[in-house]
Short mmCIF file of C-alpha atoms and ligand atoms in Angstrom, two decimals:
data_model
loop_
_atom_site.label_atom_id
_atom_site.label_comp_id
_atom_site.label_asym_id
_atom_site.label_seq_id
_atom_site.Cartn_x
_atom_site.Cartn_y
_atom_site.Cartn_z
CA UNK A 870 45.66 -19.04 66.35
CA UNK A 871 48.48 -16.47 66.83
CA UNK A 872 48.98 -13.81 64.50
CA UNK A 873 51.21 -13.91 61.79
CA UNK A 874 53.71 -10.97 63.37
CA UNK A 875 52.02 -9.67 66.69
CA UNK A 876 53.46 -7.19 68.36
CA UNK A 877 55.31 -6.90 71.21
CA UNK A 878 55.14 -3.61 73.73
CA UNK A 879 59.27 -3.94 74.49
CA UNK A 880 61.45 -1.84 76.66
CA UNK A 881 61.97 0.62 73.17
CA UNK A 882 58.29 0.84 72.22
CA UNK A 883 58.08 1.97 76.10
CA UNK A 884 60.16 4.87 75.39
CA UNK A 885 58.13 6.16 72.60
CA UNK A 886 56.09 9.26 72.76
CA UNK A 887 52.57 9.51 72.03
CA UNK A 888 53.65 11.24 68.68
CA UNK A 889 55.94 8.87 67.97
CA UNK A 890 53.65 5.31 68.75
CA UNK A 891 50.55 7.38 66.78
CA UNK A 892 52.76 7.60 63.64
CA UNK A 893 54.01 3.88 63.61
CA UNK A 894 50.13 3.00 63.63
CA UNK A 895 48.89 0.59 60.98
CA UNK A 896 47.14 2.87 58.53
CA UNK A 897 46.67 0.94 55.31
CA UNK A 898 46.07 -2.73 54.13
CA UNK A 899 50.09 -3.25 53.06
CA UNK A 900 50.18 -2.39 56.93
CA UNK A 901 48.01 -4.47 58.36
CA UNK A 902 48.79 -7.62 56.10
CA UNK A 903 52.68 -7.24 57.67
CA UNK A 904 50.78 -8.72 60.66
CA UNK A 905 48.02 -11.23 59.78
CA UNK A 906 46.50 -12.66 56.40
CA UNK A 907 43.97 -10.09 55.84
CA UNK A 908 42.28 -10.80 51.98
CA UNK A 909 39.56 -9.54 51.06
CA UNK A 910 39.80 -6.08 53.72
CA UNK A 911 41.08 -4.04 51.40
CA UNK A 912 37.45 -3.16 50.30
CA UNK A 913 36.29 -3.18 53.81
CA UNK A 914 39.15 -0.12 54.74
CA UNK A 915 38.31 1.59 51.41
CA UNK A 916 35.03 2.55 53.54
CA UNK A 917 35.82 2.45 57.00
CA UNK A 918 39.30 3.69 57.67
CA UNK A 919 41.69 1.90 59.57
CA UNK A 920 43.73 3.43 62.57
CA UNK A 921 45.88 0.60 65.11
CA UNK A 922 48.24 2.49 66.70
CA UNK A 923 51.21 -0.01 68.41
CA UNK A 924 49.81 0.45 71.99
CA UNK A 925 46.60 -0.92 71.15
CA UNK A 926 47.79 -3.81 68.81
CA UNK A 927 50.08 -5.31 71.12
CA UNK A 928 47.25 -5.89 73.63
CA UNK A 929 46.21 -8.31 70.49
CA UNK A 930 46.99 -12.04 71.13
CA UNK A 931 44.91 -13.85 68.65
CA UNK A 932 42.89 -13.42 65.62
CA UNK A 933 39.30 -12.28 66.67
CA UNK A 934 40.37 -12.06 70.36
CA UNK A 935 37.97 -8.81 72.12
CA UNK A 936 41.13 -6.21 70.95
CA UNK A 937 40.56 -7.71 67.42
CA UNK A 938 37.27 -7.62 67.06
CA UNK A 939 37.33 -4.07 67.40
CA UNK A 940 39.96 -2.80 65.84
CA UNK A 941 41.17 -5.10 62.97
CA UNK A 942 38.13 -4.87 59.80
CA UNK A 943 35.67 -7.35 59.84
CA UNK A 944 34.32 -8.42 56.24
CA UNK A 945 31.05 -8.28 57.92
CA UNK A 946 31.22 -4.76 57.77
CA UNK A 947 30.22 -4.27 54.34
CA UNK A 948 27.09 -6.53 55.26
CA UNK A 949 24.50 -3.79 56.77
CA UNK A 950 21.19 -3.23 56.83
CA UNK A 951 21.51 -0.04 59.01
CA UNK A 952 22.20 3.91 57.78
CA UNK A 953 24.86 6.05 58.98
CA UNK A 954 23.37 8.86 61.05
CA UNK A 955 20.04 6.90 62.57
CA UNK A 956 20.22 9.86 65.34
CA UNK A 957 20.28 12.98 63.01
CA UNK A 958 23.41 14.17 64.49
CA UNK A 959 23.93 15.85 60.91
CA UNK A 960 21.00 17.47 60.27
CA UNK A 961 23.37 20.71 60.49
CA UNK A 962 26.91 20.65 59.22
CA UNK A 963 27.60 22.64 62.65
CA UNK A 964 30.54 21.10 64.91
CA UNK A 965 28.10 20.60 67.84
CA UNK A 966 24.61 19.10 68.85
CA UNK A 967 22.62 21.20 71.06
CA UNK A 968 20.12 18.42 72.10
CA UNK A 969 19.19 18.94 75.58
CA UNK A 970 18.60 22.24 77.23
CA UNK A 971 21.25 22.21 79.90
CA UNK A 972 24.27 20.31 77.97
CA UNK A 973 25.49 20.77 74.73
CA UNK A 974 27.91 18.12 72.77
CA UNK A 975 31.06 19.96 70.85
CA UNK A 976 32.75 17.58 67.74
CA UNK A 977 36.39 18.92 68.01
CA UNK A 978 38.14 16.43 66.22
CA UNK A 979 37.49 13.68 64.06
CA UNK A 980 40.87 11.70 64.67
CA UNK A 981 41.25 8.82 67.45
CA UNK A 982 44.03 6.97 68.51
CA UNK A 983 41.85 3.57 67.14
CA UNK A 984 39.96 3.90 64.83
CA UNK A 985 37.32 1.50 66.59
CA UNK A 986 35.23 -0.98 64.12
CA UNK A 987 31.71 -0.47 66.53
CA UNK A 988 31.85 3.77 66.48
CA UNK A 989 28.76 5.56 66.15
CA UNK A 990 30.54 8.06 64.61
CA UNK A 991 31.93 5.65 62.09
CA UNK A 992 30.71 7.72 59.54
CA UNK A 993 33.27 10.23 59.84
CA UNK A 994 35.84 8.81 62.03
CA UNK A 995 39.47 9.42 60.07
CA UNK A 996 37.33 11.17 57.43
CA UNK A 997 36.26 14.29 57.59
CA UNK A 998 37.97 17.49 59.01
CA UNK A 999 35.91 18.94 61.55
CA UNK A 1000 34.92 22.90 61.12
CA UNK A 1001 37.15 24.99 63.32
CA UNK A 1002 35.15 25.72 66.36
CA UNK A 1003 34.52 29.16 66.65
CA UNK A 1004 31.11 28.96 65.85
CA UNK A 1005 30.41 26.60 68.63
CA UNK A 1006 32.27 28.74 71.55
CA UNK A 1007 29.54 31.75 69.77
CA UNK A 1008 26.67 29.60 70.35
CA UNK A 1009 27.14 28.79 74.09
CA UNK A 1010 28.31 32.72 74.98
CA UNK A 1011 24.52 33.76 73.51
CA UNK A 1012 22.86 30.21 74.87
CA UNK A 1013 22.50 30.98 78.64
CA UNK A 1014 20.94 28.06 79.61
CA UNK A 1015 23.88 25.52 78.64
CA UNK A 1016 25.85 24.78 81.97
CA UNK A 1017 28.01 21.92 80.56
CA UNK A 1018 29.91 21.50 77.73
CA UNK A 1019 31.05 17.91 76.64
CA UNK A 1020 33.81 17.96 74.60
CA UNK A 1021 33.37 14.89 72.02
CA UNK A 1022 34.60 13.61 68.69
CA UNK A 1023 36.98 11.40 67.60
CA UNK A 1024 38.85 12.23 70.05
CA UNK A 1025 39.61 15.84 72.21
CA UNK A 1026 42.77 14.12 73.37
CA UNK A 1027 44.03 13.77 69.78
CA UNK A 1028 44.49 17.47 69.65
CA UNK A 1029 47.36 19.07 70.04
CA UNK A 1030 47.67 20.09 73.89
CA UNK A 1031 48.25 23.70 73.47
CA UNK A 1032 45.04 23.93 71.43
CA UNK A 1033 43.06 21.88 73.88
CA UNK A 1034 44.43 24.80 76.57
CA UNK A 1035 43.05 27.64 74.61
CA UNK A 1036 39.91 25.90 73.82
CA UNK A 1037 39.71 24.75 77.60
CA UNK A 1038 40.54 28.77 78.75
CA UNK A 1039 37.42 29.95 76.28
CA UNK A 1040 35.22 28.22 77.53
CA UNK A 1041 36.14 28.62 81.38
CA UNK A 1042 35.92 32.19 80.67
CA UNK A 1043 32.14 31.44 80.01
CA UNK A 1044 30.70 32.45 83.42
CA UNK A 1045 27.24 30.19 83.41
CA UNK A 1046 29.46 27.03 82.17
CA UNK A 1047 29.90 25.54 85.23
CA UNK A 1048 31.41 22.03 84.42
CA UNK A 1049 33.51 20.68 81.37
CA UNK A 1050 33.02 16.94 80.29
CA UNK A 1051 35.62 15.37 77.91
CA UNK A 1052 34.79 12.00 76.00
CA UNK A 1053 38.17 10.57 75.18
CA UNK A 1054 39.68 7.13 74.96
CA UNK A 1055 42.83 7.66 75.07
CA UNK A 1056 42.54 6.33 78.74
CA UNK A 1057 42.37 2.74 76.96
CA UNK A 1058 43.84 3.28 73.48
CA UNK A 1059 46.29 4.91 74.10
CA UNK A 1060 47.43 6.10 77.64
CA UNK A 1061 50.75 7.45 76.69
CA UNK A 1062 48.61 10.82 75.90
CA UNK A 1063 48.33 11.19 79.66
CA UNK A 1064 51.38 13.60 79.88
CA UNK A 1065 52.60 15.93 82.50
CA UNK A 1066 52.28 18.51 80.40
CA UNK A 1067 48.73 17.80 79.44
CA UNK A 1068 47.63 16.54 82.74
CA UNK A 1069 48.92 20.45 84.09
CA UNK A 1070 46.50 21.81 81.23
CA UNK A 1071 43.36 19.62 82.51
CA UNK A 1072 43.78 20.13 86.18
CA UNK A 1073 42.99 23.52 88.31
CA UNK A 1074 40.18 24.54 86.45
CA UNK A 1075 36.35 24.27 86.85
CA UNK A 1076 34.56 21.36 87.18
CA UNK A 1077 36.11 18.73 84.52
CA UNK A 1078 35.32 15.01 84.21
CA UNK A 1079 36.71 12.47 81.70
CA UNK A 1080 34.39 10.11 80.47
CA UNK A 1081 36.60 6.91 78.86
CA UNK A 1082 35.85 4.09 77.02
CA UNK A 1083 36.70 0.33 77.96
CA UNK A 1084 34.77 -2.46 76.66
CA UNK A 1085 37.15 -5.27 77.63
CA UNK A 1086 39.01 -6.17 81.10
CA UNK A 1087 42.04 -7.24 78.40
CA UNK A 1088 42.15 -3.52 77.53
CA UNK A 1089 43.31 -2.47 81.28
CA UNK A 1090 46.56 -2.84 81.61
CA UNK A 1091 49.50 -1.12 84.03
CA UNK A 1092 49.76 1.61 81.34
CA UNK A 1093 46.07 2.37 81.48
CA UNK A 1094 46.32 2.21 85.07
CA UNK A 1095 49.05 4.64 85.34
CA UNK A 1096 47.30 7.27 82.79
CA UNK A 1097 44.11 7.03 85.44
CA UNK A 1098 45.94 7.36 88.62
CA UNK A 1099 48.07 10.60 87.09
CA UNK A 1100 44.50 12.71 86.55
CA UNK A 1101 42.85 11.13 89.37
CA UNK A 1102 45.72 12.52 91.28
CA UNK A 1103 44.87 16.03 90.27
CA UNK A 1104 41.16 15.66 90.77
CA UNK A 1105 39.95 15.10 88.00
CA UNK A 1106 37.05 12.01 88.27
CA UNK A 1107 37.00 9.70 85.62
CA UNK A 1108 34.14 7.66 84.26
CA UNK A 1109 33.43 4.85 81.54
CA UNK A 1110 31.30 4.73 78.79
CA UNK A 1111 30.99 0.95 78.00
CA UNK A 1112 29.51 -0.30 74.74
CA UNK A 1113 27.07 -4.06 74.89
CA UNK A 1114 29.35 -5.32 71.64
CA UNK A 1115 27.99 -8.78 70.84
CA UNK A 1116 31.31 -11.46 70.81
CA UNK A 1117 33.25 -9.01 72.98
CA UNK A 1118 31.52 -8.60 75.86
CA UNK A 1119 27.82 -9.93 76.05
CA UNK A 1120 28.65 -11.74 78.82
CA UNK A 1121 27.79 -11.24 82.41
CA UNK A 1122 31.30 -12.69 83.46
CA UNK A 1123 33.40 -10.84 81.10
CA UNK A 1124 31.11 -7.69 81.90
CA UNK A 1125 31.21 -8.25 85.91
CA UNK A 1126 35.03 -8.54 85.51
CA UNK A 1127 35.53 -5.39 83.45
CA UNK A 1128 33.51 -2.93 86.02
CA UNK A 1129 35.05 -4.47 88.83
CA UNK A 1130 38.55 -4.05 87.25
CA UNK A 1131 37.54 -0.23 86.47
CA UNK A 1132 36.44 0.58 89.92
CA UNK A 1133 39.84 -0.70 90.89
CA UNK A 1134 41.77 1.77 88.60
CA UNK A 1135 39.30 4.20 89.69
CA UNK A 1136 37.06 4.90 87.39
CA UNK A 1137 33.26 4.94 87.70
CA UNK A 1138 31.30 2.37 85.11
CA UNK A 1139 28.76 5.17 84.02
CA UNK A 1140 26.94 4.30 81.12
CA UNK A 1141 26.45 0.67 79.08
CA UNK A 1142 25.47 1.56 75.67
CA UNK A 1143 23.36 -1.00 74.03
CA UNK A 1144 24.53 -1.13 70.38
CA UNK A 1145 23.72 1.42 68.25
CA UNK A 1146 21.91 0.80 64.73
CA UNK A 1147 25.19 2.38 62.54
CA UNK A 1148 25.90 1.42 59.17
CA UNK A 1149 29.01 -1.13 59.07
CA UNK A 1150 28.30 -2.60 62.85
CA UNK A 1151 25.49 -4.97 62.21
CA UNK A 1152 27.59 -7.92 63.51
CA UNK A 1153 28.35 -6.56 66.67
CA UNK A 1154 24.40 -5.72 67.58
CA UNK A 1155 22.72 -7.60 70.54
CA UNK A 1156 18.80 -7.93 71.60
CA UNK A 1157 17.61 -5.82 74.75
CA UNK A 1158 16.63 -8.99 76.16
CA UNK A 1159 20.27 -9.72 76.34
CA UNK A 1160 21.33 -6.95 77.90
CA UNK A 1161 18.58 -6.55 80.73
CA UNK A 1162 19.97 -10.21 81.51
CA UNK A 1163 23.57 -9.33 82.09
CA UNK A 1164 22.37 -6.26 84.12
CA UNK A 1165 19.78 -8.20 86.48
CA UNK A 1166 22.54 -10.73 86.81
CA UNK A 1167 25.30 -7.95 88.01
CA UNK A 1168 23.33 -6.47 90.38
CA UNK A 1169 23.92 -8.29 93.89
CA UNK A 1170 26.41 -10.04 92.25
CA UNK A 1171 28.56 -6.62 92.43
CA UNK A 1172 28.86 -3.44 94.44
CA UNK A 1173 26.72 -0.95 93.40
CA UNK A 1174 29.58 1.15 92.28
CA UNK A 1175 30.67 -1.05 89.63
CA UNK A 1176 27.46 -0.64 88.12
CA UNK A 1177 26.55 1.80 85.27
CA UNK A 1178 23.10 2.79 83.55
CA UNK A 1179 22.07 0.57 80.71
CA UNK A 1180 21.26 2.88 78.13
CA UNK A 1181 19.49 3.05 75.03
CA UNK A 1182 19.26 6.06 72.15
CA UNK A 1183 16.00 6.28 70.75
CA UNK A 1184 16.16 6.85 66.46
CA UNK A 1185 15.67 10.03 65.06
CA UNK A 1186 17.53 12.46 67.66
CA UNK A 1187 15.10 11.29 70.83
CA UNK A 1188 17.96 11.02 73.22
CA UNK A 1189 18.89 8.64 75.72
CA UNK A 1190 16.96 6.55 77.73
CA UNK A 1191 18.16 3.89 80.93
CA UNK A 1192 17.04 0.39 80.34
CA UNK A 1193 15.92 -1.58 83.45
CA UNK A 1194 15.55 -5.46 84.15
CA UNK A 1195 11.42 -5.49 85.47
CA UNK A 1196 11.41 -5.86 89.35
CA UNK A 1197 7.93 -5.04 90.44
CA UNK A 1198 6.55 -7.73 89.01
CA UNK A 1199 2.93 -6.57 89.96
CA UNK A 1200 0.95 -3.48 91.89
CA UNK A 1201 -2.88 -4.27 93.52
CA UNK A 1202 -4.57 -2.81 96.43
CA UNK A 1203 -1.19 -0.76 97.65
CA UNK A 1204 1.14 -3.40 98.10
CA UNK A 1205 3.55 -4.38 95.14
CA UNK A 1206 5.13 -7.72 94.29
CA UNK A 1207 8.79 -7.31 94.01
CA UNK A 1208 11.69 -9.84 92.71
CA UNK A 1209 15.09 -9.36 94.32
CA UNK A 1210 17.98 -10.08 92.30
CA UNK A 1211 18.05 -13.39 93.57
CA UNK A 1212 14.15 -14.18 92.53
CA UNK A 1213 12.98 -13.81 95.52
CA UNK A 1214 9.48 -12.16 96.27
CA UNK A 1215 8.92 -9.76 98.65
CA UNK A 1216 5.45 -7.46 99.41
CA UNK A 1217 6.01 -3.98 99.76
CA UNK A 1218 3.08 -1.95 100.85
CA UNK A 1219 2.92 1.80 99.61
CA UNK A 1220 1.78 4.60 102.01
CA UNK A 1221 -2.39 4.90 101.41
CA UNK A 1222 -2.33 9.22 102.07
C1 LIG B 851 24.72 11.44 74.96
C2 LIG B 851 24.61 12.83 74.65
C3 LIG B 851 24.79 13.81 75.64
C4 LIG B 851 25.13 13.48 77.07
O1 LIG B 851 24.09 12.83 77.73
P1 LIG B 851 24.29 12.40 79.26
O2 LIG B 851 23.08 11.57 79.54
O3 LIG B 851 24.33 13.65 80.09
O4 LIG B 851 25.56 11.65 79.38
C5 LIG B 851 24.65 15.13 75.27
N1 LIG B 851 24.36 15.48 74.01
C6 LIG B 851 24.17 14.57 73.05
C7 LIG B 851 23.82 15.02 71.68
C8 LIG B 851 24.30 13.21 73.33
O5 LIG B 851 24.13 12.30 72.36
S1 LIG B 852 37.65 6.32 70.11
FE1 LIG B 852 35.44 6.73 70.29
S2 LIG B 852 35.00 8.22 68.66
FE2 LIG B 852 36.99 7.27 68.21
S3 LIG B 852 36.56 5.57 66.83
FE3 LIG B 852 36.60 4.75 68.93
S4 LIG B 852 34.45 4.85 69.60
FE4 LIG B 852 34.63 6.18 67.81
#
C-alpha cells in the first residue's frame, strides 16, 4: 500500500544543503501524520524520538517496506521485555567507554540524521546533550596505551565541520594515537553531509577509517554512491557495520545482495551485528540460529570480501565476540572431519610434532 503523501527526491530537494534537508525532517507526530495514518504513535514518539530527514524518507515506497521499518515508530516499541543499557555503557556519565586496552570509544554527539527505530543507543538518541569533550581528549593524553580512537555517537558527522576539525587536530596532535575511526551513517542517511569542505577536513591526516551503516540494498542509492566515491577518493577506506534486523534483512538473499552491492560502492562489509537486547527493539530481534544460517549460506555463495564478522556483544560490558557457523564437525586421532559450505566432508589430518 502506498503512503498517504510519500515523498519525492525532485530536481529542488537535489539542490538542498545538508542544513537545509536536516531541518525539513519530520520531527513530530503532526509531521509524520502529513504522510501516512499514524494513530496510536504519538505515545510511541513521546519515548523514542522521531528524526526522518527528506533524504531518507523518500527512499520509502510503502508502509513497512525495510526504510520503514526502521525509521517510521512501530507500536511494538512500547512492547519490551528488554532494559536500556544491557552493556553498562553508563555506568559513568563520562562521554567515552574505555573498554579495551588499545581502543577507546568517544560519544560526541547524540544527534543523527535518522533517528533509527533498532539503535542501541536508543536510549539517548535525540535526547540527551552529550558532555563537551574535554575530559575525554584528558583521558587519552595520560592513557598511553590507547592507539585508536573511535569517534561514535549519534552521529560525529552531525557536528558542525569546523568543530569536527578541531576535535580531529587534538587528537592528531596525540603522538601514540596512531589511527582515528569514525562511526557515522551519514554515508546512508544522509550523504549530502559528504561535502568538499568536510571531505578536505577528513583527508591528509593520520590513519582515518569510516565505519557506515547499511542494513538494506534499497538504502544504496547514486547519492550514497557518490558520498563513498568522494572520501574513497582521498583515501580514506570505508567500512559497514550491518545490523541482523528481523523483517528487514534476515534473509540470506536480501543480505547476499546488500554486501555485494557495498563492495561495489566500495565499502568493506565489516561487522554483522546480531540484534542487540535494547529496550523498545524487541520486534526486530532474531535467534543465533538464524543468523549462523544466513552466514554459512553466504560463504561460497560470495567473495570473501563481501563478507563481514558475525558478531555478538556479550551482557554486562563483556565485549564483542564473532559468531561462526560449526565446520569441523568432529576431531579423533589427528585428522578432523570438516563440512564445506556446500556439505561436503572432507578429512584433514593435523601435523602429529
Ligand atoms: C564495539 C566497540 C569497540 C570497537 O570494537 P572493534 O571490535 O574494534 O570494532 C570499542 N569500544 C567499545 C566500547 C565498543 O562497544
Ligand atoms: S545513526 Fe546510528 S547512532 Fe544514530 S540512531 Fe541510527 S543506529 Fe543509532
Amino acid at each position: 500500500m502506498a503512503l498517504l503523501r510519500p515523498l519525492n527526491f525532485n530536481e529542488k530537494m537535489k539542490m538542498k544543503s545538508w542544513r537545509d534537508l536536516m531541518a525539513e525532517s519530520i520531527t513530530s507526530y503532526n509531521d509524520l501524520s502529513f504522510h501516512m495514518d499514524s494513530k496510536g504513535l504519538e505515545a510511541v514518539i513521546k519515548n523514542y524520538p522521531i528524526l526522518i530527514n527528506p533524504y531518507y524518507f523518500s527512499l520509502i515506497k510503502d508502509y513497512n517496506d525495510p526504510v520503514f521499518k526502521q525509521s517510521v515508530p512501530d507500536l511494538l516499541e512500547l512492547q519490551t521485555k528488554c532494559i536500556s543499557d544491557p552493556f553498562v555503557e553508563d555506568k559513568t556519565d563520562s562521554s567515552f567507554i574505555h573498554r579495551y586496552p588499545d581502543r577507546i570509544l568517544i560519544k560526541t554527539s547524540a544527534r543523527c540524521a535518522v533517528n533509527c527505530r533498532h539503535c542501541m543507543r536508543k536510549r539517548e538518541i535525540g535526547k540527551k546533550e552529550i558532555p563537551l569533550l574535554d575530559d575525554a581528549i584528558d583521558y587519552i593524553k595520560s592513557e598511553k596505551t590507547i592507539s585508536e580512537v573511535i569517534l561514535s555517537g549519534g552521529d560525529p558527522l552531525m557536528l558542525d565541520t569546523r568543530y569536527l576539525n578541531e576535535l580531529l587536530n587534538e587528537l592528531d596532535n596525540i603522538n601514540h594515537v596512531s589511527t582515528i575511526r569514525i562511526h557515522s551513517r551519514v554515508l546512508c542517511t544522509l550523504p549530502q553531509r559528504i561535502t568538499d569542505n568536510l571531505v578536505n577536513v577528513l583527508s591528509g591526516r593520520k590513519s582515518l577509517y569510516i565505519i557506515t551503516h547499511f542494513n538494506h540494498p534499497n538504502e544504496i542509492t547514486e547519492y550514497s554512491e557518490e558520498a563513498c566515491g568522494k572520501l574513497i577518493n582521498k583515501g580514506i577506506p570505508l567500512g559497514c557495520q550491518t545490523v541482523l534486523l528481523r523483517g528487514i534483512n534476515n534473509n540470506h538473499i536480501v543480505m547476499g545482495e546488500l554486501f555485494k552491492e557495498l563492495v561495489r560502492i566500495k565499502v568493506k562489509p565489516y561487522y554483522l551485528h546480531h540484534p542487540d537486547p535494547i529496550k523498545g527493539t524487541d520486534h526486530f530481534r532474531v535467534n543465533i540460529s538464524e543468523g549462523l544460517e544466513i552466514m554459512k549460506r553466504l560463504r561460497g555463495k560470495l567473495s570473501g570480501l563481501c563478507i563481514p564478522q558475525y558478531m555478538l556483544e556479550l551482557p554486562d560490558g563483556g565485549g564483542k565476540i564473532p559468531l561462526l557457523p560449526e565446520y569441523i564437525k568432529k576431531r579423533e586421532d589427528g585428522v578432523l572431519k570438516i563440512e564445506n559450505y556446500n556439505g561436503e566432508i572432507y578429512y584433514y589430518k593435523e601435523p602429529s610434532n
